[in-house]
Tab-separated table of C-alpha atoms in Angstrom:
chain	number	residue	atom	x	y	z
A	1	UNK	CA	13.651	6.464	16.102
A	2	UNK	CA	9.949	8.370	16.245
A	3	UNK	CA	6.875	6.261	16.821
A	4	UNK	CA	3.313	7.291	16.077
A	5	UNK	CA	0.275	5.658	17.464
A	6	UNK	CA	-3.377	6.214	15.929
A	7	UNK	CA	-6.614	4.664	17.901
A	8	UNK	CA	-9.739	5.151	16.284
A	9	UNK	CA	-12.265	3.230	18.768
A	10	UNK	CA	-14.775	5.664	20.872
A	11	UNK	CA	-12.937	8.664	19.179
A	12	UNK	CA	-9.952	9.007	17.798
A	13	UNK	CA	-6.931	9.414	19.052
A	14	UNK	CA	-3.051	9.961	17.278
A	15	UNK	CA	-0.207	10.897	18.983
A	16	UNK	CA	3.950	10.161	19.002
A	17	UNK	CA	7.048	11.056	20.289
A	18	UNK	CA	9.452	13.952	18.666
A	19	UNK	CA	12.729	12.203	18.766
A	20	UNK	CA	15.063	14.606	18.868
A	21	UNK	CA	17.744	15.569	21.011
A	22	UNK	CA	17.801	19.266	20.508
A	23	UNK	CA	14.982	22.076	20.778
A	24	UNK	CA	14.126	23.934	17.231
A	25	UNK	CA	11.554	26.007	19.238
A	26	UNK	CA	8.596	24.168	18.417
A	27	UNK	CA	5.619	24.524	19.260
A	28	UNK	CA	1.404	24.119	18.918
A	29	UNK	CA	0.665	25.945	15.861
A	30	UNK	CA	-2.523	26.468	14.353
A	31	UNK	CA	-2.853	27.026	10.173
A	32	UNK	CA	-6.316	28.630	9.598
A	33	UNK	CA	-8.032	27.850	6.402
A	34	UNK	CA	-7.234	31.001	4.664
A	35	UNK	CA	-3.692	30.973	5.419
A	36	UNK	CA	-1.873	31.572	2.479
A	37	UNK	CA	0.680	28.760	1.743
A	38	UNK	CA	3.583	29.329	-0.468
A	39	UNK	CA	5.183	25.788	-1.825
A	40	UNK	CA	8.632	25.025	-3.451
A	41	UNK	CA	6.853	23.855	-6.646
A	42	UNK	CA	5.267	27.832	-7.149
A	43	UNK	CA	1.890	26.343	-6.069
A	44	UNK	CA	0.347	28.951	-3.889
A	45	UNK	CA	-2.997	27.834	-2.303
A	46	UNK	CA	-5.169	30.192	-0.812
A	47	UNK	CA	-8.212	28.041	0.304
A	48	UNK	CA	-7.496	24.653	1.985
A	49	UNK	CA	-8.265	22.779	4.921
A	50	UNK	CA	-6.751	23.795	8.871
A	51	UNK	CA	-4.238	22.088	10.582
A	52	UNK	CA	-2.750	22.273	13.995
A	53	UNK	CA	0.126	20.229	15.046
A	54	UNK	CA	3.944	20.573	16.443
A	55	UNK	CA	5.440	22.537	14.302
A	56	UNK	CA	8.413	25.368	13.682
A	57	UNK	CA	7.465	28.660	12.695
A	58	UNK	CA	10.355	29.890	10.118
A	59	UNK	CA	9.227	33.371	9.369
A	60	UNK	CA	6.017	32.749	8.636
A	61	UNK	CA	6.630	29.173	7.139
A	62	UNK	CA	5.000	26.624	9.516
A	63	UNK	CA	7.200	23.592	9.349
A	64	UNK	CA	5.144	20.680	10.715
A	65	UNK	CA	6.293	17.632	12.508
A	66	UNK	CA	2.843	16.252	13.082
A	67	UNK	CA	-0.307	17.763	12.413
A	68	UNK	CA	-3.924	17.118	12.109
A	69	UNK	CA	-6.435	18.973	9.733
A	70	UNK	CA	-10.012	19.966	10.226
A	71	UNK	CA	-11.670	16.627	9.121
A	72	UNK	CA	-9.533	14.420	11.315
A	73	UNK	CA	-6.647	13.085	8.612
A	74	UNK	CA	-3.322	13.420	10.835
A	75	UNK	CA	0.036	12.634	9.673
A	76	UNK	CA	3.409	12.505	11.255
A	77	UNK	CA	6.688	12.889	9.867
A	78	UNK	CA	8.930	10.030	11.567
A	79	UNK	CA	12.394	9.709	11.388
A	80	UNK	CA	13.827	6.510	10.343
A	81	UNK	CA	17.512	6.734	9.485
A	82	UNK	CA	18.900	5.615	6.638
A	83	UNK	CA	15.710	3.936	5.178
A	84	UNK	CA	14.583	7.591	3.731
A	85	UNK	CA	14.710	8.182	0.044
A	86	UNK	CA	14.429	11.818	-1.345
A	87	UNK	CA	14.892	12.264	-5.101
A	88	UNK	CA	15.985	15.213	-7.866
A	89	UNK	CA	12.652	17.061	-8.999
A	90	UNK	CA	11.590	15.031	-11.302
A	91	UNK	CA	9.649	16.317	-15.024
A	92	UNK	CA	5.962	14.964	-15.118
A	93	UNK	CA	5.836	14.604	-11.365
A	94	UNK	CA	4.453	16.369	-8.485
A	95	UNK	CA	7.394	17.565	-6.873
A	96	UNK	CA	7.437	17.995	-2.788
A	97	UNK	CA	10.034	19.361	-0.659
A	98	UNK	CA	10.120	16.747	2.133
A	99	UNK	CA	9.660	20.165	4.612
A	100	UNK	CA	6.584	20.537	2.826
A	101	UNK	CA	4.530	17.241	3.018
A	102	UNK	CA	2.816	17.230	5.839
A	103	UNK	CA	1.251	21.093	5.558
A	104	UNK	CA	0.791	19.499	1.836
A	105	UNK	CA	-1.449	16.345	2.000
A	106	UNK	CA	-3.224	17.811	5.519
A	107	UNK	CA	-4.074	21.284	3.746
A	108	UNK	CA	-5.424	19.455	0.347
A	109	UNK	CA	-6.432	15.985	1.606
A	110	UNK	CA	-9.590	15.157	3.759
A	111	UNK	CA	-8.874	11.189	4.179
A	112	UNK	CA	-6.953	8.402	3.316
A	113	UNK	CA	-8.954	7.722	-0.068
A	114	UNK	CA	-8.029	11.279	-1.395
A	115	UNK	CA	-3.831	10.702	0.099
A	116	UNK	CA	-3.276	8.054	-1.902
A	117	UNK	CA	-4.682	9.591	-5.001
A	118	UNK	CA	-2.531	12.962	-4.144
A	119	UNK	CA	1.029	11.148	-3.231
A	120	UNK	CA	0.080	8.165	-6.695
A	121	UNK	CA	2.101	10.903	-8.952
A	122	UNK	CA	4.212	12.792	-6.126
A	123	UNK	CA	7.937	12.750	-6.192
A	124	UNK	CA	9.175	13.597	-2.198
A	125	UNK	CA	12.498	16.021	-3.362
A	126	UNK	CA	15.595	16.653	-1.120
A	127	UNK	CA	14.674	20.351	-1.579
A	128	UNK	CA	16.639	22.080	1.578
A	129	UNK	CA	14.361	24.850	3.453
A	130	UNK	CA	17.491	26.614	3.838
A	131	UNK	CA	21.475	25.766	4.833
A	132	UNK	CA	20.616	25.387	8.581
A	133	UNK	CA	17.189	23.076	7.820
A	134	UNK	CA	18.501	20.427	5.477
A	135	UNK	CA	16.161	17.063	5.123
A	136	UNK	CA	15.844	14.776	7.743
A	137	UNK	CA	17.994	11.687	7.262
């Protein structure tokens, strides 16, 4: 099971462990601001905010573990077996491939006020990045 700490006293601080047992070839990577992101839903968003975090880079595709974006608004995905719920896309609904959260909400969100307006309509999908990346459990 992944834990994430956050300390915001003198600073601020996040960090947490990448439970995994195997390597995927991650890495620091750094998404600049006019990186071009291309999203399951069609959405393709030119302008946003930076991140850097751990992430996989799948041919261009940075698929974050963790990240944090340029005004300080981290997020971590953690892996919490069999508590995770992904659903069908879903009509009326912002639909999110699960792979696609984090670089979502840190690329369009700049704090916690602005998240939980972004995720009120969002439907988190079971949308595979490919055969070999499937959503975590």
């Amino acid at each position: 099971m992944c834990t994430a700490i956050s300390v915001n006293k003198n600073g601020y601080y996040f960090g947490r462990n990448l439970d995994v047992f195997a390597s995927y070839g991650e890495k620091v990577i750094i998404t600049p601001e006019n990186y071009e992101f291309r999203f399951s839903d069609g959405l393709i968003l030119k302008n946003h905010y930076a991140i850097i975090g751990m992430a996989i880079d799948c041919g261009g595709v940075p698929l974050y573990f963790d990240g944090t974006n340029n005004c300080g608004l981290s997020m971590a995905g953690l892996k919490f077996p069999e508590k995770c719920v992904y659903n069908p896309p879903a009509e009326g609904k912002l639909n999110v491939a699960s792979y696609e959260l984090i670089s979502r909400v840190l690329s369009m969100c700049r704090n916690i006020g602005e998240v939980k307006k972004f995720v009120s309509d969002m439907n988190i999908t079971k949308t595979a990045f490919s055969k070999e990346l499937t959503p975590t459990p």
